[in-house]
Amino acid sequence: MSRTVTDATPWYEDMSPGSGGLAPRSWYAASDAPRVSLNGDWAFRLSPDADAEDASFAQPGFDASAWRAVEVPGHWVLQGAGGAPAYTNVVYPFPVDPPRVPSENPTGDHLRTFTLPAGLPEGGESVLRFDGVESCARVWLNGQELGDFKGSRLPHEFAVGDLLRAGENVLALRVHAWSSGSYLEDQDQWWLPGIFRDVTLLHRPQGAPRDFFVHAGYDHRDGCGTLRVECDGAEGRVLLPELGIDAPAGEPVTLPVEPWTAETPRLYDAELVTPGERIPLRIGFRTVVVEDGVIKVNGRRLLFRGVNRHEFHPETGRAVDARTMRRDLVLMKQHNINAVRTSHYPPHPAFLDLCDELGLWVIDECDLETHGFVDLEWRNNPVDDERWTPALLDRAERMVERDKNHASVIIWSLGNECGSGRGLTAMAAWIRGRDPERLLHYEGDLSCEDVDLYSRMYPTHAEVELIGRRAEEPWADAELDARRRAMPFIMCEYAHAMGNGPGGLSEYQRLFERYERCQGGFVWEWIDHGFAHPEHVFAYGGDFGEELHDGNFVCDGLLFPDRTPSPGLVEYKKVIEPVRIGPGSSAGAFTVTNGYDFTGLGHLDFVWSHEVEGVLVDSGALAVPELAPGASAEVVPDAAGDGLWTVRAVLAEDTVWAGRGHVVAWGQAEVGAPAAPAPATGARPVRGEGVIALGPGVFDAATGAPVRLGDVAVEGLRLDVWRAPTDNDNGAPWQPDERYGLRWRELGLHRMRHRLDAVEAAEDALTVRTRVAPAGWDLGLRTTYRWTAAGDRLGLTVSVVPEGDWRVPLPRLGIRFGLPAAFGGARWFGGGPGEAYPDTRAAAMLGLWERDVDALQTPYVRPQENGARADVRWAELTDGSGAGLRAEGGAPFWFTARRWTSEQLDAAEHLPDQVAGEHVWVNLDHAVQGIGSQSCGPGVLPEHRLDAAPAEFSFVFSALG
Ligand code: IPT
């Protein structure tokens, strides 16, 4: 059908939030009022634009037998029903002309019939609820239009009046991919149209409340809670049998209670009883305030060990099932995470029930982002245009009304990356009026005029330190400056977890622990949004042929898309562990510090173990005295001896999120000096035909390169400085720090030439002199390999002297060589089990580890440098029979092994591009460059930079088997 262009704006392009719907109210999972889920298969028809088809499909009797089916909740673009996901970070994927959207506006007509269950009570009203539809919908029941709405991740309800019929009912929705609402939903994620949350028909019996508001505060001075449940539209009583409460709604009841915190998520089962409906409540008593410039809950300062969570599932997008929601929270709890920012929209409402139950502090964020206006210097930004204010207020109301009864929600956030403007101020004013008992957050307005917290994204450590001292750069307006300076500080985003990283977590944590104003932060972000893909394993931006896209910037989570924890999550768990265990004042002693905000350590058992060279000598329980939050004690295991001592704090009992024995925190101490390798000197090089033999080593006489060590063939052993740049090496264009990943490539560190200057077989050593340098530049690394031997041991000392003007750090400094592919079993004594780099090594535990080479790889969705093991004393690579090679370091080294070269890794764009070859490539590095967080944050801290400087390092090799 052709569209007649008139002056009338179609509903999906006007700025209004919608029409015909009910006022927002609380969401609750169940009550005794009947409800019917309308999830399941719906008939579906896709049209290329908004007016391609008329709306006759909504009429009863319409024949949709030729339509295909889609599953609700779901996104049609993920169900083979036409169209594809599209990813942009900031930029709008359509011309910016608010509130107009493109004519090419994929439109999904959704249709289903349903029969009312028998025995629905007479009287009352019925309500249709849509928990989430992107980007907008127009709704018909039995051919009658109910209305339309925008606000994708917010609930919308319609009274169905007398439209319901005893027999078959027809529910029809027309959903457009684009609407004026799209301008308000420019979050950094996939654009995914569809009915992606539940559809429910709810019976509202006569005498049921229209809404209710639970207020449950806690006074830490007297240990009393005060419960008051406002009930709107019905008489109600509040029953809380465990506390003996049976009181009229609206009346406060004060009595001694156990408070709710994220550490102790104590919920009381209660009920709101009205003439028409009994509604189960789960009450958590807690009070949140800003006092003396810090956020306090129940009178105590808390520290956010948080993450930003988008809703994501690699198959179903933002349609996230209940199991997955719980899985996310269980994983968070298991990794010591205590807070979630629901970036950047209210999550599925059931998620907040789970946060109440498992114990997470929540910043609930409104479905609002207009980031794409930033490159237009914020011209026509909807949040600063009165005409949009009703839409903004509607969003604020829908969030607050829906989620107001959760103990876990302690902060409301106005949205993300919207710049600043009057609309935000109006939202803040409304929220304060409606719910003065929670704090207000919005990062985008540095003046902090409308909010209770000073919040920032990705500041450097140095700036956080200044802020911690309340000594940040002054704001132009003295009054606002004073107000902000008195505020608590959080980082609503920090530590960008894109690819390998984030680096620098430990250093941030130290600042949080040092400055009371710094109350922690929320790592960006929880999960990689990579879609399961037949060819690429996981797809990212551009893989669906998008015209505009932001590549793998959508894969920046602590979990891989399939929810496997990445090394970043393991590191975060260690950095934020709520108990600090470290070496004590004397050998063998440990200091234990309670880092919880509220609880003692009674729920933990402490266990020590004593190992020598990786072999367990003994272990036992460690008595730790009761410690209040913040308190420390020194404890000593009841055994002694040289070697490695490890103390673990483990759960003493099963919890809902982990079993007894789950490790919460650990620390290590070494007693005595670790054994250094015996020197390998004394043997003489012997010249043969085209080769030089030295101890167990055989060298090419012309190049001086080793070709064999015992029976093991060695390929291409030489200095290596290259690594496949990580996303953090490559950095983001808007970061002030230098983008070393790009500079390295410009310099040609990936194509270094190795000039041979001399092969000298002398009395006691074979010395090979070289210069390693990239074409086109006058800088290089003078590199000398000095080989020695004793018996069946071969020693190598490498000296490196930089020449020229090295202004960039080196990616790595060490040797690399190939072994036959059969040597695919790795064993090492050092940090493990997972990967580590200089600024991501807190979680590397010293010990004896064993892994297949394949299992040493970290499957970053976009392949990049990965898999180094820190602090390695020795490493072995063996085949199935035990034959192989052992390398001991003159000093601890970094150990990496993979079935492809760094160059091949660098060329790979998706996981399957990595193809195992004839060799296992081994890097033994004297030093490696840190990781940082520059893909959207600060670069590598100076102390973790590998500046080019003269260096010498050594290894001793021996053949095994
Ligand atoms: C910040 C956004 O808030 C977040 O949604 C995400 O895009 C993140 O960056 C990067 O992955 S905004 C950034 C310009 C600081």
mmCIF file of C-alpha atoms in Angstrom, residues 321-504:
data_model
loop_
_atom_site.group_PDB
_atom_site.id
_atom_site.type_symbol
_atom_site.label_atom_id
_atom_site.label_comp_id
_atom_site.label_asym_id
_atom_site.label_seq_id
_atom_site.Cartn_x
_atom_site.Cartn_y
_atom_site.Cartn_z
ATOM 1 C CA ASP A 321 14.248 -16.793 30.635
ATOM 2 C CA ALA A 322 13.923 -17.246 34.390
ATOM 3 C CA ARG A 323 16.687 -19.850 34.579
ATOM 4 C CA THR A 324 19.138 -17.521 32.888
ATOM 5 C CA MET A 325 18.250 -14.647 35.190
ATOM 6 C CA ARG A 326 18.920 -16.804 38.215
ATOM 7 C CA ARG A 327 22.086 -18.123 36.615
ATOM 8 C CA ASP A 328 23.365 -14.552 36.230
ATOM 9 C CA LEU A 329 22.766 -13.789 39.872
ATOM 10 C CA VAL A 330 24.199 -17.074 41.115
ATOM 11 C CA LEU A 331 27.330 -16.405 39.070
ATOM 12 C CA MET A 332 27.534 -12.889 40.474
ATOM 13 C CA LYS A 333 27.231 -14.108 44.047
ATOM 14 C CA GLN A 334 29.792 -16.844 43.428
ATOM 15 C CA HIS A 335 32.180 -14.172 42.175
ATOM 16 C CA ASN A 336 31.768 -11.862 45.185
ATOM 17 C CA ILE A 337 29.737 -9.316 43.224
ATOM 18 C CA ASN A 338 27.292 -7.482 45.468
ATOM 19 C CA ALA A 339 25.647 -4.923 43.185
ATOM 20 C CA VAL A 340 24.015 -4.578 39.786
ATOM 21 C CA ARG A 341 23.274 -1.529 37.732
ATOM 22 C CA THR A 342 20.490 -2.521 35.383
ATOM 23 C CA SER A 343 22.130 -0.839 32.441
ATOM 24 C CA HIS A 344 20.419 0.785 30.722
ATOM 25 C CA TYR A 345 16.748 0.000 31.388
ATOM 26 C CA PRO A 346 14.639 -1.752 33.994
ATOM 27 C CA PRO A 347 15.229 -5.488 33.650
ATOM 28 C CA HIS A 348 12.588 -8.158 33.457
ATOM 29 C CA PRO A 349 10.700 -7.517 36.694
ATOM 30 C CA ALA A 350 11.290 -11.057 37.998
ATOM 31 C CA PHE A 351 15.007 -10.308 38.034
ATOM 32 C CA LEU A 352 14.463 -7.895 40.911
ATOM 33 C CA ASP A 353 12.620 -10.552 42.919
ATOM 34 C CA LEU A 354 15.756 -12.635 42.555
ATOM 35 C CA CYS A 355 17.950 -9.716 43.645
ATOM 36 C CA ASP A 356 15.841 -9.397 46.791
ATOM 37 C CA GLU A 357 16.180 -13.103 47.438
ATOM 38 C CA LEU A 358 19.867 -13.652 46.677
ATOM 39 C CA GLY A 359 21.090 -10.295 47.957
ATOM 40 C CA LEU A 360 22.340 -7.700 45.482
ATOM 41 C CA TRP A 361 22.271 -3.918 45.757
ATOM 42 C CA VAL A 362 20.493 -2.595 42.702
ATOM 43 C CA ILE A 363 20.681 0.651 40.779
ATOM 44 C CA ASP A 364 17.519 0.465 38.726
ATOM 45 C CA GLU A 365 17.992 2.516 35.575
ATOM 46 C CA CYS A 366 15.310 4.020 33.437
ATOM 47 C CA ASP A 367 14.904 3.053 29.791
ATOM 48 C CA LEU A 368 16.417 6.246 28.469
ATOM 49 C CA GLU A 369 19.478 7.033 26.378
ATOM 50 C CA THR A 370 19.906 9.666 23.664
ATOM 51 C CA HIS A 371 23.641 9.183 23.151
ATOM 52 C CA GLY A 372 23.489 9.593 19.372
ATOM 53 C CA PHE A 373 22.948 13.327 19.822
ATOM 54 C CA VAL A 374 26.456 13.731 21.244
ATOM 55 C CA ASP A 375 28.042 13.931 17.802
ATOM 56 C CA LEU A 376 25.472 16.580 16.870
ATOM 57 C CA GLU A 377 26.640 18.663 19.808
ATOM 58 C CA TRP A 378 23.403 17.627 21.510
ATOM 59 C CA ARG A 379 21.244 19.682 19.104
ATOM 60 C CA ASN A 380 17.571 18.777 19.486
ATOM 61 C CA ASN A 381 18.344 16.406 22.345
ATOM 62 C CA PRO A 382 14.935 15.128 23.491
ATOM 63 C CA VAL A 383 15.873 15.412 27.162
ATOM 64 C CA ASP A 384 16.146 19.161 26.764
ATOM 65 C CA ASP A 385 12.975 19.693 24.781
ATOM 66 C CA GLU A 386 9.722 20.214 26.696
ATOM 67 C CA ARG A 387 7.739 18.438 24.038
ATOM 68 C CA TRP A 388 9.369 15.194 25.036
ATOM 69 C CA THR A 389 8.943 15.663 28.772
ATOM 70 C CA PRO A 390 5.673 13.714 28.981
ATOM 71 C CA ALA A 391 7.416 10.741 27.387
ATOM 72 C CA LEU A 392 10.305 11.036 29.835
ATOM 73 C CA LEU A 393 8.021 11.333 32.824
ATOM 74 C CA ASP A 394 6.039 8.371 31.610
ATOM 75 C CA ARG A 395 9.221 6.319 31.565
ATOM 76 C CA ALA A 396 10.237 7.415 35.056
ATOM 77 C CA GLU A 397 6.780 6.621 36.408
ATOM 78 C CA ARG A 398 6.612 3.220 34.784
ATOM 79 C CA MET A 399 9.965 2.250 36.270
ATOM 80 C CA VAL A 400 9.338 3.538 39.776
ATOM 81 C CA GLU A 401 5.786 2.269 40.016
ATOM 82 C CA ARG A 402 6.727 -1.141 38.709
ATOM 83 C CA ASP A 403 9.790 -1.678 40.916
ATOM 84 C CA LYS A 404 9.079 0.315 44.061
ATOM 85 C CA ASN A 405 8.517 -2.666 46.351
ATOM 86 C CA HIS A 406 11.981 -4.214 46.138
ATOM 87 C CA ALA A 407 14.357 -4.148 49.063
ATOM 88 C CA SER A 408 17.257 -4.608 46.659
ATOM 89 C CA VAL A 409 16.558 -1.417 44.724
ATOM 90 C CA ILE A 410 18.256 1.359 46.665
ATOM 91 C CA ILE A 411 18.995 3.815 43.864
ATOM 92 C CA TRP A 412 16.973 5.039 40.894
ATOM 93 C CA SER A 413 18.893 6.084 37.817
ATOM 94 C CA LEU A 414 17.353 8.516 35.353
ATOM 95 C CA GLY A 415 19.006 6.853 32.375
ATOM 96 C CA ASN A 416 22.337 6.764 30.607
ATOM 97 C CA GLU A 417 24.251 9.077 28.295
ATOM 98 C CA CYS A 418 21.563 11.627 27.552
ATOM 99 C CA GLY A 419 23.582 14.768 28.073
ATOM 100 C CA SER A 420 21.655 17.102 30.304
ATOM 101 C CA GLY A 421 18.381 18.935 30.164
ATOM 102 C CA ARG A 422 15.066 19.983 31.619
ATOM 103 C CA GLY A 423 13.401 16.661 30.967
ATOM 104 C CA LEU A 424 15.837 14.938 33.296
ATOM 105 C CA THR A 425 15.195 17.539 35.961
ATOM 106 C CA ALA A 426 11.481 16.926 35.630
ATOM 107 C CA MET A 427 12.006 13.190 36.007
ATOM 108 C CA ALA A 428 14.158 13.702 39.083
ATOM 109 C CA ALA A 429 11.573 15.974 40.665
ATOM 110 C CA TRP A 430 8.803 13.486 40.049
ATOM 111 C CA ILE A 431 10.816 10.552 41.437
ATOM 112 C CA ARG A 432 11.778 12.504 44.569
ATOM 113 C CA GLY A 433 8.152 13.343 45.182
ATOM 114 C CA ARG A 434 6.989 9.802 44.705
ATOM 115 C CA ASP A 435 9.788 7.952 46.485
ATOM 116 C CA PRO A 436 11.939 10.082 48.762
ATOM 117 C CA GLU A 437 13.271 6.944 50.458
ATOM 118 C CA ARG A 438 15.723 6.027 47.713
ATOM 119 C CA LEU A 439 18.711 7.846 46.206
ATOM 120 C CA LEU A 440 18.861 9.339 42.738
ATOM 121 C CA HIS A 441 21.592 8.706 40.186
ATOM 122 C CA TYR A 442 22.429 10.045 36.778
ATOM 123 C CA GLU A 443 25.981 10.211 35.507
ATOM 124 C CA GLY A 444 25.526 12.521 32.555
ATOM 125 C CA ASP A 445 25.178 15.814 34.396
ATOM 126 C CA LEU A 446 28.494 16.685 35.968
ATOM 127 C CA SER A 447 26.919 19.492 37.972
ATOM 128 C CA CYS A 448 24.993 16.811 39.881
ATOM 129 C CA GLU A 449 22.156 19.248 40.343
ATOM 130 C CA ASP A 450 19.405 16.660 40.224
ATOM 131 C CA VAL A 451 21.071 13.737 41.934
ATOM 132 C CA ASP A 452 22.380 12.456 45.278
ATOM 133 C CA LEU A 453 25.630 10.908 44.092
ATOM 134 C CA TYR A 454 28.651 12.001 42.169
ATOM 135 C CA SER A 455 28.967 9.308 39.524
ATOM 136 C CA ARG A 456 31.468 8.921 36.724
ATOM 137 C CA MET A 457 32.450 6.591 33.925
ATOM 138 C CA TYR A 458 35.968 5.357 33.325
ATOM 139 C CA PRO A 459 37.961 7.998 35.247
ATOM 140 C CA THR A 460 41.656 7.300 35.680
ATOM 141 C CA HIS A 461 43.031 6.017 38.951
ATOM 142 C CA ALA A 462 44.645 9.393 39.493
ATOM 143 C CA GLU A 463 41.342 11.184 39.161
ATOM 144 C CA VAL A 464 39.586 8.749 41.458
ATOM 145 C CA GLU A 465 42.256 9.442 44.016
ATOM 146 C CA LEU A 466 41.614 13.185 43.752
ATOM 147 C CA ILE A 467 37.900 12.629 44.074
ATOM 148 C CA GLY A 468 38.527 10.362 47.038
ATOM 149 C CA ARG A 469 40.291 13.246 48.742
ATOM 150 C CA ARG A 470 37.412 15.528 47.719
ATOM 151 C CA ALA A 471 40.041 17.490 45.823
ATOM 152 C CA GLU A 472 38.693 17.134 42.278
ATOM 153 C CA GLU A 473 38.795 19.982 39.767
ATOM 154 C CA PRO A 474 36.296 22.606 40.849
ATOM 155 C CA TRP A 475 33.021 23.051 39.025
ATOM 156 C CA ALA A 476 32.399 26.559 37.664
ATOM 157 C CA ASP A 477 29.412 27.269 39.900
ATOM 158 C CA ALA A 478 30.693 27.507 43.479
ATOM 159 C CA GLU A 479 27.434 26.421 45.059
ATOM 160 C CA LEU A 480 27.057 23.392 42.829
ATOM 161 C CA ASP A 481 30.707 22.624 43.322
ATOM 162 C CA ALA A 482 30.342 22.582 47.090
ATOM 163 C CA ARG A 483 27.268 20.412 46.811
ATOM 164 C CA ARG A 484 28.993 17.916 44.574
ATOM 165 C CA ARG A 485 32.172 17.853 46.638
ATOM 166 C CA ALA A 486 30.129 16.812 49.643
ATOM 167 C CA MET A 487 28.623 13.899 47.762
ATOM 168 C CA PRO A 488 29.561 10.229 47.821
ATOM 169 C CA PHE A 489 31.335 8.998 44.718
ATOM 170 C CA ILE A 490 30.683 5.913 42.633
ATOM 171 C CA MET A 491 31.755 4.789 39.205
ATOM 172 C CA CYS A 492 28.623 3.687 37.423
ATOM 173 C CA GLU A 493 30.969 2.246 34.809
ATOM 174 C CA TYR A 494 34.644 1.411 35.003
ATOM 175 C CA ALA A 495 37.088 -1.292 33.930
ATOM 176 C CA HIS A 496 35.903 -1.955 30.397
ATOM 177 C CA ALA A 497 35.852 -5.745 30.112
ATOM 178 C CA MET A 498 36.245 -5.887 26.336
ATOM 179 C CA GLY A 499 38.401 -8.769 25.174
ATOM 180 C CA ASN A 500 41.474 -9.477 27.288
ATOM 181 C CA GLY A 501 41.163 -7.491 30.517
ATOM 182 C CA PRO A 502 40.206 -5.267 32.203
ATOM 183 C CA GLY A 503 43.550 -4.329 33.699
ATOM 184 C CA GLY A 504 44.026 -2.176 36.759
#
